[in-house]
mmCIF file of C-alpha atoms in Angstrom:
data_model
loop_
_atom_site.group_PDB
_atom_site.id
_atom_site.type_symbol
_atom_site.label_atom_id
_atom_site.label_comp_id
_atom_site.label_asym_id
_atom_site.label_seq_id
_atom_site.Cartn_x
_atom_site.Cartn_y
_atom_site.Cartn_z
ATOM 1 C CA MET A 1 9.581 -14.941 -17.953
ATOM 2 C CA ALA A 2 9.182 -13.056 -14.690
ATOM 3 C CA ALA A 3 11.920 -10.406 -16.057
ATOM 4 C CA PRO A 4 8.922 -8.465 -18.356
ATOM 5 C CA ALA A 5 6.101 -8.696 -15.149
ATOM 6 C CA GLU A 6 8.930 -7.502 -12.661
ATOM 7 C CA ASP A 7 9.034 -4.312 -15.165
ATOM 8 C CA GLY A 8 5.513 -3.805 -15.047
ATOM 9 C CA LEU A 9 5.234 -4.282 -11.343
ATOM 10 C CA ALA A 10 7.781 -1.976 -10.543
ATOM 11 C CA PRO A 11 6.292 1.048 -12.208
ATOM 12 C CA ILE A 12 3.002 0.854 -10.954
ATOM 13 C CA VAL A 13 4.700 -0.126 -7.316
ATOM 14 C CA LYS A 14 6.389 2.777 -7.428
ATOM 15 C CA ARG A 15 2.973 4.621 -8.611
ATOM 16 C CA LEU A 16 0.980 3.512 -5.353
ATOM 17 C CA ALA A 17 4.060 4.231 -3.659
ATOM 18 C CA LEU A 18 4.258 7.711 -4.429
ATOM 19 C CA GLY A 19 0.434 8.202 -4.047
ATOM 20 C CA PHE A 20 0.401 7.167 -0.395
ATOM 21 C CA ALA A 21 3.402 9.021 0.435
ATOM 22 C CA LEU A 22 1.511 12.634 -1.031
ATOM 23 C CA ALA A 23 -1.938 11.329 0.265
ATOM 24 C CA VAL A 24 -0.313 11.335 3.715
ATOM 25 C CA ALA A 25 1.997 14.644 3.158
ATOM 26 C CA ILE A 26 -1.166 16.654 1.874
ATOM 27 C CA VAL A 27 -3.301 15.615 4.990
ATOM 28 C CA LEU A 28 -1.728 15.538 7.802
ATOM 29 C CA PRO A 29 -1.344 19.219 7.324
ATOM 30 C CA GLY A 30 -4.837 19.525 6.432
ATOM 31 C CA GLY A 31 -6.612 17.918 8.813
ATOM 32 C CA TYR A 32 -4.611 19.981 11.527
ATOM 33 C CA PHE A 33 -5.309 23.492 9.973
ATOM 34 C CA GLY A 34 -9.155 22.885 8.824
ATOM 35 C CA PRO A 35 -10.218 21.712 12.311
ATOM 36 C CA LYS A 36 -7.899 24.432 14.196
ATOM 37 C CA TYR A 37 -9.049 27.079 11.886
ATOM 38 C CA SER A 38 -12.636 26.393 11.593
ATOM 39 C CA SER A 39 -12.520 26.381 15.583
ATOM 40 C CA LEU A 40 -10.928 30.403 15.367
ATOM 41 C CA ILE A 41 -13.129 31.867 13.038
ATOM 42 C CA GLU A 42 -16.286 30.593 15.707
ATOM 43 C CA HIS A 43 -14.469 31.515 18.692
ATOM 44 C CA VAL A 44 -13.703 35.194 17.342
ATOM 45 C CA GLU A 45 -17.547 35.040 15.364
ATOM 46 C CA PHE A 46 -18.888 34.241 19.128
ATOM 47 C CA THR A 47 -16.434 37.050 21.372
ATOM 48 C CA ALA A 48 -17.611 39.483 18.901
ATOM 49 C CA ARG A 49 -21.807 38.633 19.444
ATOM 50 C CA VAL A 50 -21.396 38.383 22.757
ATOM 51 C CA LYS A 51 -19.114 41.793 23.806
ATOM 52 C CA ALA A 52 -21.637 43.502 20.876
ATOM 53 C CA GLY A 53 -24.710 42.407 23.285
ATOM 54 C CA ALA A 54 -23.152 43.557 26.026
ATOM 55 C CA ILE A 55 -22.448 46.747 24.603
ATOM 56 C CA ASN A 56 -26.207 47.015 23.409
ATOM 57 C CA ALA A 57 -27.459 48.425 26.426
ATOM 58 C CA LEU A 58 -25.266 51.654 26.744
ATOM 59 C CA VAL A 59 -26.151 52.255 23.239
ATOM 60 C CA ALA A 60 -30.367 51.889 23.966
ATOM 61 C CA GLY A 61 -29.768 53.240 27.688
ATOM 62 C CA ASN A 62 -28.404 56.717 25.615
ATOM 63 C CA PRO A 63 -28.348 56.881 22.096
ATOM 64 C CA ASP A 64 -26.310 59.827 21.657
ATOM 65 C CA LEU A 65 -24.072 60.028 24.348
ATOM 66 C CA TRP A 66 -23.282 56.089 24.640
ATOM 67 C CA VAL A 67 -19.822 56.880 22.190
ATOM 68 C CA TYR A 68 -18.909 58.777 25.555
ATOM 69 C CA GLN A 69 -18.599 56.112 27.962
ATOM 70 C CA VAL A 70 -15.350 54.989 26.912
ATOM 71 C CA GLN A 71 -14.622 53.537 30.443
ATOM 72 C CA ARG A 72 -17.361 51.202 30.905
ATOM 73 C CA MET A 73 -16.491 49.716 27.215
ATOM 74 C CA GLU A 74 -13.132 49.723 28.065
ATOM 75 C CA GLU A 75 -14.876 47.207 31.435
ATOM 76 C CA LEU A 76 -17.501 45.665 28.786
ATOM 77 C CA LEU A 77 -14.463 44.595 26.249
ATOM 78 C CA LEU A 78 -12.529 42.624 28.914
ATOM 79 C CA HIS A 79 -14.931 40.950 30.752
ATOM 80 C CA TYR A 80 -17.399 40.042 28.929
ATOM 81 C CA PRO A 81 -15.881 37.570 27.409
ATOM 82 C CA VAL A 82 -12.333 37.684 28.968
ATOM 83 C CA PRO A 83 -9.939 38.722 25.830
ATOM 84 C CA LEU A 84 -8.244 36.345 23.666
ATOM 85 C CA ALA A 85 -4.833 36.150 23.574
ATOM 86 C CA ASP A 86 -3.038 38.127 20.901
ATOM 87 C CA SER A 87 -6.331 39.845 20.163
ATOM 88 C CA ARG A 88 -7.553 43.541 19.957
ATOM 89 C CA ALA A 89 -11.442 44.234 20.519
ATOM 90 C CA THR A 90 -12.428 47.671 18.915
ATOM 91 C CA VAL A 91 -15.972 49.383 18.920
ATOM 92 C CA ARG A 92 -16.826 51.620 16.268
ATOM 93 C CA ASP A 93 -19.661 53.395 15.425
ATOM 94 C CA VAL A 94 -21.593 53.329 12.068
ATOM 95 C CA ALA A 95 -18.855 55.680 9.875
ATOM 96 C CA GLY A 96 -16.156 52.824 10.873
ATOM 97 C CA ASN A 97 -14.731 55.385 13.419
ATOM 98 C CA SER A 98 -13.067 54.128 16.363
ATOM 99 C CA ILE A 99 -14.091 55.015 19.409
ATOM 100 C CA VAL A 100 -12.753 52.194 22.258
ATOM 101 C CA ALA A 101 -9.618 49.894 21.395
ATOM 102 C CA VAL A 102 -8.797 47.144 23.873
ATOM 103 C CA GLY A 103 -5.832 45.140 23.860
ATOM 104 C CA VAL A 104 -2.403 45.098 21.743
ATOM 105 C CA SER A 105 -2.292 45.056 18.214
ATOM 106 C CA PRO A 106 -2.078 40.870 16.570
ATOM 107 C CA ASP A 107 0.912 39.455 14.919
ATOM 108 C CA ALA A 108 0.208 38.542 11.230
ATOM 109 C CA PRO A 109 -1.086 36.798 9.961
ATOM 110 C CA VAL A 110 -4.501 38.371 11.343
ATOM 111 C CA LEU A 111 -8.775 36.961 11.150
ATOM 112 C CA ALA A 112 -11.056 40.093 11.951
ATOM 113 C CA ARG A 113 -14.405 39.444 12.733
ATOM 114 C CA SER A 114 -17.626 42.346 13.934
ATOM 115 C CA SER A 115 -20.868 42.024 15.402
ATOM 116 C CA PRO A 116 -23.493 44.994 15.146
ATOM 117 C CA MET A 117 -24.553 46.968 18.428
ATOM 118 C CA TYR A 118 -28.279 48.167 17.534
ATOM 119 C CA ASP A 119 -30.562 50.820 18.761
ATOM 120 C CA SER A 120 -34.343 50.494 18.187
ATOM 121 C CA GLY A 121 -33.903 48.474 14.876
ATOM 122 C CA ARG A 122 -31.084 50.308 13.661
ATOM 123 C CA VAL A 123 -27.490 49.318 13.600
ATOM 124 C CA ALA A 124 -25.589 51.699 15.993
ATOM 125 C CA GLY A 125 -21.736 50.638 15.591
ATOM 126 C CA HIS A 126 -20.070 47.191 15.483
ATOM 127 C CA VAL A 127 -17.830 45.621 17.775
ATOM 128 C CA GLU A 128 -14.037 44.044 16.237
ATOM 129 C CA ILE A 129 -12.453 40.956 17.416
ATOM 130 C CA ALA A 130 -8.941 40.847 15.833
ATOM 131 C CA ARG A 131 -6.796 37.822 16.645
ATOM 132 C CA SER A 132 -3.565 36.547 15.151
ATOM 133 C CA TYR A 133 -3.540 32.870 13.728
ATOM 134 C CA ARG A 134 0.135 32.364 14.033
ATOM 135 C CA ASP A 135 -0.141 29.465 16.130
ATOM 136 C CA VAL A 136 -2.288 27.880 13.805
ATOM 137 C CA ALA A 137 0.378 28.505 10.977
ATOM 138 C CA PHE A 138 2.572 27.527 12.796
ATOM 139 C CA GLY A 139 1.203 24.265 14.093
ATOM 140 C CA THR A 140 -0.086 23.642 10.094
ATOM 141 C CA LEU A 141 3.836 24.121 9.083
ATOM 142 C CA LEU A 142 4.810 21.491 11.655
ATOM 143 C CA ALA A 143 2.107 19.125 10.900
ATOM 144 C CA ALA A 144 3.549 19.832 7.201
ATOM 145 C CA LEU A 145 7.090 18.851 8.453
ATOM 146 C CA LEU A 146 5.732 15.879 10.188
ATOM 147 C CA GLY A 147 3.429 14.339 7.544
ATOM 148 C CA LEU A 148 6.457 15.014 4.950
ATOM 149 C CA LEU A 149 8.486 13.080 7.224
ATOM 150 C CA LEU A 150 5.653 10.512 7.243
ATOM 151 C CA GLY A 151 4.829 10.195 4.030
ATOM 152 C CA VAL A 152 8.721 9.509 3.327
ATOM 153 C CA ALA A 153 8.437 6.705 5.494
ATOM 154 C CA VAL A 154 5.180 5.381 3.817
ATOM 155 C CA TYR A 155 7.107 6.170 0.237
ATOM 156 C CA ALA A 156 10.147 3.990 1.713
ATOM 157 C CA THR A 157 7.908 1.083 2.882
ATOM 158 C CA LEU A 158 5.272 0.339 -0.144
ATOM 159 C CA LEU A 159 8.500 0.259 -2.376
ATOM 160 C CA VAL A 160 11.080 -1.428 -0.992
ATOM 161 C CA LEU A 161 8.533 -4.369 0.952
ATOM 162 C CA PRO A 162 6.000 -5.381 -1.222
ATOM 163 C CA LEU A 163 8.123 -5.194 -4.105
ATOM 164 C CA ARG A 164 10.232 -8.477 -3.809
ATOM 165 C CA ALA A 165 6.811 -9.784 -2.793
ATOM 166 C CA LEU A 166 5.271 -8.545 -5.859
ATOM 167 C CA ARG A 167 7.947 -9.750 -7.854
ATOM 168 C CA ARG A 168 7.796 -13.339 -6.604
ATOM 169 C CA VAL A 169 4.099 -13.554 -7.209
ATOM 170 C CA ALA A 170 4.363 -11.927 -10.659
ATOM 171 C CA GLY A 171 6.628 -14.333 -11.685
ATOM 172 C CA THR A 172 4.461 -17.327 -10.144
ATOM 173 C CA LEU A 173 1.400 -15.560 -12.238
ATOM 174 C CA VAL A 174 3.062 -15.457 -15.416
ATOM 175 C CA ARG A 175 4.058 -19.078 -15.240
ATOM 176 C CA GLU A 176 0.398 -19.669 -14.375
ATOM 177 C CA THR A 177 -0.741 -17.677 -17.051
ATOM 178 C CA ALA A 178 1.414 -18.948 -20.012
ATOM 179 C CA ALA A 179 0.646 -22.830 -18.787
ATOM 180 C CA LEU A 180 -3.193 -21.523 -19.171
ATOM 181 C CA ALA A 181 -2.627 -20.289 -22.274
ATOM 182 C CA ALA A 182 -0.637 -23.660 -23.174
ATOM 183 C CA SER A 183 -3.643 -25.482 -21.822
ATOM 184 C CA ALA A 184 -6.293 -23.781 -23.464
ATOM 185 C CA ALA A 185 -4.429 -23.364 -27.546
ATOM 186 C CA ARG A 186 -4.017 -27.191 -26.933
ATOM 187 C CA TYR A 187 -7.727 -27.162 -25.844
ATOM 188 C CA ARG A 188 -8.637 -24.772 -29.158
ATOM 189 C CA ALA A 189 -7.059 -26.871 -31.139
ATOM 190 C CA VAL A 190 -8.761 -30.304 -30.314
ATOM 191 C CA ALA A 191 -12.018 -28.057 -30.331
ATOM 192 C CA GLN A 192 -11.437 -27.035 -33.946
ATOM 193 C CA THR A 193 -9.948 -30.401 -35.180
ATOM 194 C CA ALA A 194 -12.951 -32.586 -33.632
ATOM 195 C CA THR A 195 -15.118 -34.732 -34.976
ATOM 196 C CA ASP A 196 -17.649 -34.486 -31.906
ATOM 197 C CA ALA A 197 -19.304 -31.258 -31.172
ATOM 198 C CA ILE A 198 -18.037 -29.461 -28.404
ATOM 199 C CA ILE A 199 -20.230 -26.982 -26.417
ATOM 200 C CA THR A 200 -19.068 -25.377 -23.792
ATOM 201 C CA ALA A 201 -21.572 -22.498 -21.575
ATOM 202 C CA ASP A 202 -21.511 -20.539 -18.762
ATOM 203 C CA GLY A 203 -23.070 -21.637 -15.522
ATOM 204 C CA ALA A 204 -26.149 -19.579 -16.330
ATOM 205 C CA GLY A 205 -26.431 -21.565 -19.231
ATOM 206 C CA THR A 206 -25.135 -19.093 -22.338
ATOM 207 C CA ILE A 207 -23.123 -20.393 -25.173
ATOM 208 C CA VAL A 208 -19.225 -19.454 -24.371
ATOM 209 C CA ASP A 209 -17.892 -21.344 -27.515
ATOM 210 C CA TRP A 210 -18.738 -23.224 -30.080
ATOM 211 C CA ASN A 211 -16.389 -25.541 -32.799
ATOM 212 C CA PRO A 212 -17.198 -26.173 -36.002
ATOM 213 C CA ALA A 213 -18.448 -29.634 -35.821
ATOM 214 C CA ALA A 214 -21.194 -28.450 -33.526
ATOM 215 C CA GLU A 215 -21.556 -25.751 -36.788
ATOM 216 C CA ARG A 216 -21.820 -29.378 -39.300
ATOM 217 C CA MET A 217 -23.893 -31.341 -36.542
ATOM 218 C CA PHE A 218 -26.481 -27.900 -35.163
ATOM 219 C CA GLY A 219 -26.730 -25.797 -38.445
ATOM 220 C CA TYR A 220 -25.699 -22.522 -36.685
ATOM 221 C CA THR A 221 -22.019 -20.784 -37.441
ATOM 222 C CA GLU A 222 -19.981 -20.088 -34.348
ATOM 223 C CA THR A 223 -21.362 -16.034 -34.480
ATOM 224 C CA GLU A 224 -25.301 -16.905 -34.473
ATOM 225 C CA ALA A 225 -24.460 -19.634 -31.457
ATOM 226 C CA VAL A 226 -22.453 -17.672 -29.315
ATOM 227 C CA GLY A 227 -24.279 -15.897 -26.355
ATOM 228 C CA GLN A 228 -27.591 -17.639 -27.047
ATOM 229 C CA ALA A 229 -28.945 -19.574 -24.628
ATOM 230 C CA LEU A 230 -28.518 -23.600 -24.679
ATOM 231 C CA THR A 231 -32.114 -24.288 -25.286
ATOM 232 C CA LEU A 232 -30.780 -23.347 -29.260
ATOM 233 C CA VAL A 233 -30.395 -26.976 -29.881
ATOM 234 C CA ILE A 234 -32.792 -28.399 -27.287
ATOM 235 C CA PRO A 235 -36.710 -29.601 -28.526
ATOM 236 C CA HIS A 236 -39.197 -27.944 -27.348
ATOM 237 C CA ARG A 237 -41.074 -30.877 -24.962
ATOM 238 C CA TYR A 238 -37.508 -30.782 -23.282
ATOM 239 C CA ARG A 239 -36.600 -27.534 -22.610
ATOM 240 C CA ASP A 240 -38.229 -27.206 -19.038
ATOM 241 C CA GLY A 241 -36.637 -30.260 -17.788
ATOM 242 C CA HIS A 242 -33.106 -28.428 -18.750
ATOM 243 C CA LEU A 243 -34.113 -25.409 -17.082
ATOM 244 C CA ASN A 244 -34.893 -26.849 -14.188
ATOM 245 C CA GLY A 245 -31.993 -28.843 -13.874
ATOM 246 C CA MET A 246 -29.721 -26.287 -14.195
ATOM 247 C CA LYS A 247 -31.712 -24.452 -11.126
ATOM 248 C CA ARG A 248 -31.200 -27.583 -9.311
ATOM 249 C CA ILE A 249 -27.309 -27.712 -10.271
ATOM 250 C CA GLN A 250 -27.617 -23.508 -9.524
ATOM 251 C CA ALA A 251 -28.770 -24.334 -6.372
ATOM 252 C CA GLY A 252 -25.953 -26.774 -4.928
ATOM 253 C CA GLY A 253 -28.921 -29.859 -6.046
ATOM 254 C CA GLU A 254 -27.545 -33.054 -7.638
ATOM 255 C CA ARG A 255 -26.081 -33.344 -11.078
ATOM 256 C CA HIS A 256 -27.163 -36.276 -13.079
ATOM 257 C CA VAL A 257 -26.424 -35.829 -15.922
ATOM 258 C CA ILE A 258 -22.290 -34.175 -15.396
ATOM 259 C CA GLY A 259 -19.451 -36.813 -15.455
ATOM 260 C CA LYS A 260 -21.828 -39.451 -17.447
ATOM 261 C CA THR A 261 -22.873 -40.045 -21.385
ATOM 262 C CA ALA A 262 -26.622 -40.180 -21.972
ATOM 263 C CA GLU A 263 -28.721 -40.404 -24.908
ATOM 264 C CA LEU A 264 -30.358 -37.103 -25.793
ATOM 265 C CA ARG A 265 -32.413 -35.447 -28.806
ATOM 266 C CA GLY A 266 -30.573 -32.470 -30.574
ATOM 267 C CA LEU A 267 -32.192 -29.931 -32.659
ATOM 268 C CA THR A 268 -30.743 -28.106 -35.750
ATOM 269 C CA LYS A 269 -31.535 -24.626 -37.361
ATOM 270 C CA ALA A 270 -33.458 -26.004 -39.980
ATOM 271 C CA GLY A 271 -36.136 -27.550 -36.757
ATOM 272 C CA VAL A 272 -34.787 -31.202 -37.036
ATOM 273 C CA GLU A 273 -34.834 -33.474 -34.568
ATOM 274 C CA PHE A 274 -31.782 -36.088 -34.370
ATOM 275 C CA PRO A 275 -30.480 -38.752 -31.771
ATOM 276 C CA ILE A 276 -26.769 -37.560 -30.134
ATOM 277 C CA GLU A 277 -25.087 -38.902 -27.616
ATOM 278 C CA LEU A 278 -23.961 -36.335 -24.810
ATOM 279 C CA SER A 279 -21.006 -36.575 -22.369
ATOM 280 C CA LEU A 280 -21.111 -33.162 -20.161
ATOM 281 C CA SER A 281 -18.613 -32.014 -17.193
ATOM 282 C CA GLN A 282 -18.118 -28.714 -15.157
ATOM 283 C CA TRP A 283 -15.460 -26.797 -13.779
ATOM 284 C CA GLU A 284 -14.580 -23.699 -12.058
ATOM 285 C CA THR A 285 -12.407 -20.401 -12.375
ATOM 286 C CA ALA A 286 -12.716 -17.625 -11.529
ATOM 287 C CA GLY A 287 -15.280 -17.910 -8.953
ATOM 288 C CA ARG A 288 -17.162 -18.726 -12.631
ATOM 289 C CA ARG A 289 -18.730 -22.168 -13.656
ATOM 290 C CA PHE A 290 -18.550 -23.464 -17.232
ATOM 291 C CA PHE A 291 -20.257 -26.746 -18.763
ATOM 292 C CA ALA A 292 -18.130 -28.546 -21.823
ATOM 293 C CA GLY A 293 -20.556 -30.856 -23.705
ATOM 294 C CA MET A 294 -18.930 -33.536 -26.424
ATOM 295 C CA ILE A 295 -21.835 -34.160 -28.836
ATOM 296 C CA ARG A 296 -21.740 -36.998 -30.723
ATOM 297 C CA ASP A 297 -24.958 -38.052 -33.436
ATOM 298 C CA ILE A 298 -26.089 -41.164 -33.083
ATOM 299 C CA SER A 299 -28.475 -41.408 -35.840
ATOM 300 C CA GLU A 300 -26.611 -43.714 -38.214
ATOM 301 C CA ARG A 301 -25.823 -46.448 -34.840
ATOM 302 C CA LYS A 302 -30.166 -45.845 -34.281
ATOM 303 C CA LYS A 303 -30.200 -47.292 -37.147
ATOM 304 C CA ALA A 304 -28.242 -49.917 -37.488
ATOM 305 C CA ASP A 305 -29.218 -51.328 -34.033
ATOM 306 C CA GLU A 306 -33.204 -51.035 -35.162
ATOM 307 C CA ALA A 307 -32.125 -53.272 -38.625
ATOM 308 C CA ARG A 308 -30.553 -55.587 -36.681
ATOM 309 C CA ALA A 309 -33.624 -55.513 -33.624
ATOM 310 C CA ASN A 310 -35.983 -55.967 -37.048
ATOM 311 C CA LEU A 311 -33.185 -58.992 -38.451
ATOM 312 C CA ALA A 312 -33.702 -60.512 -34.967
ATOM 313 C CA ALA A 313 -37.684 -60.071 -34.565
ATOM 314 C CA ILE A 314 -37.595 -61.841 -38.277
ATOM 315 C CA VAL A 315 -35.218 -64.986 -37.430
ATOM 316 C CA ALA A 316 -36.994 -65.350 -33.815
ATOM 317 C CA HIS A 317 -40.775 -65.588 -35.059
ATOM 318 C CA SER A 318 -39.693 -67.206 -38.796
ATOM 319 C CA ASN A 319 -41.545 -70.639 -39.211
ATOM 320 C CA ASP A 320 -38.306 -71.905 -41.251
ATOM 321 C CA ALA A 321 -34.931 -73.395 -39.058
ATOM 322 C CA ILE A 322 -32.723 -70.586 -38.509
ATOM 323 C CA PHE A 323 -29.404 -70.738 -36.469
ATOM 324 C CA SER A 324 -25.844 -69.421 -37.210
ATOM 325 C CA ARG A 325 -22.923 -71.450 -36.552
ATOM 326 C CA ALA A 326 -18.374 -71.109 -35.956
ATOM 327 C CA LEU A 327 -15.768 -71.948 -38.087
ATOM 328 C CA ASP A 328 -15.427 -74.873 -35.908
ATOM 329 C CA GLY A 329 -19.298 -76.258 -36.370
ATOM 330 C CA THR A 330 -20.004 -75.068 -33.439
ATOM 331 C CA ILE A 331 -23.826 -73.768 -32.759
ATOM 332 C CA LEU A 332 -24.096 -69.545 -32.255
ATOM 333 C CA SER A 333 -28.010 -69.121 -32.205
ATOM 334 C CA TRP A 334 -30.938 -71.254 -32.286
ATOM 335 C CA ASN A 335 -34.577 -69.961 -33.479
ATOM 336 C CA THR A 336 -37.809 -71.181 -32.407
ATOM 337 C CA GLY A 337 -38.741 -72.715 -36.233
ATOM 338 C CA ALA A 338 -35.924 -74.717 -35.343
ATOM 339 C CA GLU A 339 -36.423 -75.791 -32.117
ATOM 340 C CA ARG A 340 -40.291 -76.793 -33.669
ATOM 341 C CA MET A 341 -38.513 -78.550 -36.838
ATOM 342 C CA LEU A 342 -35.656 -80.192 -34.999
ATOM 343 C CA GLY A 343 -37.560 -80.831 -31.874
ATOM 344 C CA TYR A 344 -34.117 -79.289 -29.956
ATOM 345 C CA THR A 345 -34.407 -76.253 -27.771
ATOM 346 C CA ALA A 346 -32.175 -73.510 -28.583
ATOM 347 C CA ALA A 347 -30.615 -74.587 -24.900
ATOM 348 C CA GLU A 348 -30.077 -77.824 -26.324
ATOM 349 C CA ALA A 349 -28.383 -77.033 -28.881
ATOM 350 C CA ILE A 350 -25.802 -73.804 -28.641
ATOM 351 C CA GLY A 351 -22.604 -75.228 -27.783
ATOM 352 C CA LYS A 352 -23.098 -78.246 -29.724
ATOM 353 C CA PRO A 353 -21.549 -79.248 -32.893
ATOM 354 C CA ILE A 354 -23.485 -78.881 -35.979
ATOM 355 C CA GLY A 355 -22.947 -83.008 -36.849
ATOM 356 C CA PHE A 356 -25.512 -83.658 -33.872
ATOM 357 C CA THR A 357 -28.499 -82.487 -35.857
ATOM 358 C CA LEU A 358 -27.663 -84.696 -39.455
ATOM 359 C CA PRO A 359 -28.330 -88.445 -39.346
ATOM 360 C CA PRO A 360 -25.626 -91.059 -38.173
#
């Protein structure tokens, strides 16, 4: 029974392992390149702004001749701030012509950023910083290689180690599922053929199962009943008590009816009340609570009980002597009429042979 589950689980485990491995292989180089490249951009932009600010004094002091102060611009480019390694700082006029350049030509790939210089609010030129980010690229390649190795290790670990345990779990689940299915099938067969109504409800009091006997007893089809509240078959005057009982059970309070047999009243679709005998049980599965009630219509039994009670009252209060005896002649009952007529009390007569009431 476990083979189909294993066949279904193995591709899932492989896909999960591959997904984790790819995530590691992608996130590691991406996590390295993103912060490093972003930090380099900020550093180059900051350097360009600082150097442009340092040269602004030259532009403001002599707007027409600042382009000739090459030596002073070289000093400013070298010291405000210290040049980046493998970078080049260039001062250009508004036409983009290079005036002075300091540093070495950076190796490809190159990141370039510029910052303007101002004279009385107008742009007089730009300071451009060009910086190689080859070290970031090499670091990213190294991180990618490491990520690939880690991804392979993760893939192998997630594929080999859990799969064996998952197969054991899968086998257990398959057996348990088969057992539950068989149990559910047996319950369904019993419920479908039972002469008593069997109604199942969830923890909120909503009907989830309704057998054919319940249809015959209450008049609602399964389609009409399932999804409705249990109050559907409870007379109106008892509904508040039912709802309070459900709240008490949900709050962990005392269970008055569960596990016992109680005589209650039911309500048909036509609005007719009738006496019922209810046996209620409770269980929990997958964190959900359910209730199952086995209901028997005791209308005929109640009628018979009333008839016996009426007959007993008639016999007890009759003016005529009425008594019963067993096959061997032993007196079994003795009414008040017999007490008045024959003078013996019930305690004196019951258990004696009928012959003691006859003349010798």
